[in-house]
Amino acid sequence: METNFNNNQEEYDLQQFAKRKIEKLKSFYSHAFVFFIGWVIYVLKEYFGVPFNFLPIKYINGFVMAIWTTAFLINAIDLFASFKIFGTEWEERKVKSILEKESEKQKWE
């Protein structure tokens, strides 16, 4: 009976993980679409001289685009490459390291 509960719990955890991943992907793709439109507007404004004089778009400049590009790249790295950098091996090493520190601390106290 207990193994069935553990199996259901693991399945539930996997479903929740997949749900969070899908939500992050959806958010990233929405951000990518808006980012692409922002770059098109920036290029039209800066290089082709199209006058955009209405409020939020008239403030798009090189500095804003640099900040936005940095945020977009950080978001992409977090979504697509963080599991490679901070994968299961890294988690296992950190857990082992913390447990070793705790056991050393308990020996000397």
mmCIF file of C-alpha atoms in Angstrom:
data_model
loop_
_atom_site.group_PDB
_atom_site.id
_atom_site.type_symbol
_atom_site.label_atom_id
_atom_site.label_comp_id
_atom_site.label_asym_id
_atom_site.label_seq_id
_atom_site.Cartn_x
_atom_site.Cartn_y
_atom_site.Cartn_z
ATOM 1 C CA MET A 1 0.000 0.000 0.000
ATOM 2 C CA GLU A 2 2.816 2.354 0.839
ATOM 3 C CA THR A 3 4.543 1.820 -2.507
ATOM 4 C CA ASN A 4 1.335 2.744 -4.315
ATOM 5 C CA PHE A 5 1.209 5.986 -2.336
ATOM 6 C CA ASN A 6 4.854 6.729 -3.151
ATOM 7 C CA ASN A 7 4.245 5.955 -6.812
ATOM 8 C CA ASN A 8 1.227 8.279 -6.871
ATOM 9 C CA GLN A 9 3.216 10.979 -5.097
ATOM 10 C CA GLU A 10 6.078 10.690 -7.600
ATOM 11 C CA GLU A 11 3.619 10.825 -10.487
ATOM 12 C CA TYR A 12 1.965 13.895 -8.971
ATOM 13 C CA ASP A 13 5.353 15.568 -8.497
ATOM 14 C CA LEU A 14 6.291 14.852 -12.111
ATOM 15 C CA GLN A 15 2.985 16.292 -13.298
ATOM 16 C CA GLN A 16 3.542 19.436 -11.253
ATOM 17 C CA PHE A 17 7.090 19.757 -12.598
ATOM 18 C CA ALA A 18 5.852 19.366 -16.177
ATOM 19 C CA LYS A 19 3.100 21.905 -15.555
ATOM 20 C CA ARG A 20 5.595 24.481 -14.242
ATOM 21 C CA LYS A 21 7.912 23.827 -17.194
ATOM 22 C CA ILE A 22 5.065 24.329 -19.677
ATOM 23 C CA GLU A 23 4.037 27.558 -17.967
ATOM 24 C CA LYS A 24 7.624 28.806 -18.162
ATOM 25 C CA LEU A 25 7.825 27.876 -21.843
ATOM 26 C CA LYS A 26 4.544 29.652 -22.580
ATOM 27 C CA SER A 27 5.784 32.744 -20.759
ATOM 28 C CA PHE A 28 9.108 32.625 -22.610
ATOM 29 C CA TYR A 29 7.482 32.343 -26.030
ATOM 30 C CA SER A 30 5.154 35.257 -25.232
ATOM 31 C CA HIS A 31 8.163 37.283 -24.119
ATOM 32 C CA ALA A 32 10.037 36.299 -27.303
ATOM 33 C CA PHE A 33 7.134 37.473 -29.477
ATOM 34 C CA VAL A 34 6.920 40.863 -27.735
ATOM 35 C CA PHE A 35 10.728 41.146 -27.780
ATOM 36 C CA PHE A 36 10.774 40.523 -31.547
ATOM 37 C CA ILE A 37 8.142 43.210 -32.103
ATOM 38 C CA GLY A 38 10.167 45.574 -29.905
ATOM 39 C CA TRP A 39 13.289 44.970 -31.995
ATOM 40 C CA VAL A 40 11.379 45.579 -35.222
ATOM 41 C CA ILE A 41 10.066 48.875 -33.857
ATOM 42 C CA TYR A 42 13.547 49.826 -32.618
ATOM 43 C CA VAL A 43 15.132 49.099 -36.011
ATOM 44 C CA LEU A 44 12.397 50.975 -37.867
ATOM 45 C CA LYS A 45 12.782 53.949 -35.543
ATOM 46 C CA GLU A 46 16.573 54.126 -35.393
ATOM 47 C CA TYR A 47 17.670 53.049 -38.856
ATOM 48 C CA PHE A 48 14.752 53.910 -41.121
ATOM 49 C CA GLY A 49 13.610 57.083 -39.369
ATOM 50 C CA VAL A 50 9.984 56.041 -38.875
ATOM 51 C CA PRO A 51 8.497 58.550 -36.430
ATOM 52 C CA PHE A 52 6.922 56.783 -33.476
ATOM 53 C CA ASN A 53 5.775 59.642 -31.280
ATOM 54 C CA PHE A 54 3.195 57.910 -29.133
ATOM 55 C CA LEU A 55 3.945 57.244 -25.542
ATOM 56 C CA PRO A 56 5.560 53.914 -24.707
ATOM 57 C CA ILE A 57 7.239 53.443 -28.089
ATOM 58 C CA LYS A 58 8.886 56.855 -28.277
ATOM 59 C CA TYR A 59 11.071 55.885 -25.290
ATOM 60 C CA ILE A 60 12.586 52.816 -26.961
ATOM 61 C CA ASN A 61 16.271 53.545 -27.457
ATOM 62 C CA GLY A 62 19.569 51.673 -27.455
ATOM 63 C CA PHE A 63 19.844 51.601 -23.671
ATOM 64 C CA VAL A 64 16.350 50.190 -23.214
ATOM 65 C CA MET A 65 16.979 47.560 -25.882
ATOM 66 C CA ALA A 66 20.307 46.579 -24.275
ATOM 67 C CA ILE A 67 18.617 46.064 -20.896
ATOM 68 C CA TRP A 68 15.717 44.190 -22.506
ATOM 69 C CA THR A 69 18.077 41.958 -24.507
ATOM 70 C CA THR A 70 20.031 41.136 -21.354
ATOM 71 C CA ALA A 71 16.839 40.236 -19.498
ATOM 72 C CA PHE A 72 15.655 38.131 -22.441
ATOM 73 C CA LEU A 73 18.961 36.236 -22.627
ATOM 74 C CA ILE A 74 18.961 35.597 -18.879
ATOM 75 C CA ASN A 75 15.419 34.263 -19.177
ATOM 76 C CA ALA A 76 16.453 31.983 -22.056
ATOM 77 C CA ILE A 77 19.510 30.687 -20.200
ATOM 78 C CA ASP A 78 17.428 30.071 -17.093
ATOM 79 C CA LEU A 79 14.863 28.132 -19.070
ATOM 80 C CA PHE A 80 17.004 26.145 -21.489
ATOM 81 C CA ALA A 81 20.489 25.824 -19.979
ATOM 82 C CA SER A 82 20.087 25.951 -16.196
ATOM 83 C CA PHE A 83 19.342 22.231 -15.962
ATOM 84 C CA LYS A 84 22.690 21.537 -17.663
ATOM 85 C CA ILE A 85 24.575 23.821 -15.287
ATOM 86 C CA PHE A 86 22.596 22.967 -12.152
ATOM 87 C CA GLY A 87 21.501 19.437 -13.024
ATOM 88 C CA THR A 88 20.981 16.402 -10.861
ATOM 89 C CA GLU A 89 24.721 15.752 -10.527
ATOM 90 C CA TRP A 90 25.219 19.242 -9.122
ATOM 91 C CA GLU A 91 22.315 18.746 -6.702
ATOM 92 C CA GLU A 92 23.730 15.433 -5.530
ATOM 93 C CA ARG A 93 27.179 16.965 -4.973
ATOM 94 C CA LYS A 94 25.673 19.850 -2.997
ATOM 95 C CA VAL A 95 23.567 17.537 -0.832
ATOM 96 C CA LYS A 96 26.597 15.349 -0.161
ATOM 97 C CA SER A 97 28.676 18.425 0.677
ATOM 98 C CA ILE A 98 26.067 19.796 3.079
ATOM 99 C CA LEU A 99 25.635 16.416 4.783
ATOM 100 C CA GLU A 100 29.398 16.086 5.206
ATOM 101 C CA LYS A 101 29.591 19.554 6.752
ATOM 102 C CA GLU A 102 26.736 18.703 9.122
ATOM 103 C CA SER A 103 28.358 15.431 10.168
ATOM 104 C CA GLU A 104 31.707 17.187 10.792
ATOM 105 C CA LYS A 105 29.915 19.859 12.813
ATOM 106 C CA GLN A 106 28.179 17.250 14.957
ATOM 107 C CA LYS A 107 31.445 15.401 15.649
ATOM 108 C CA TRP A 108 33.122 18.454 17.130
ATOM 109 C CA GLU A 109 30.243 19.807 19.154
#
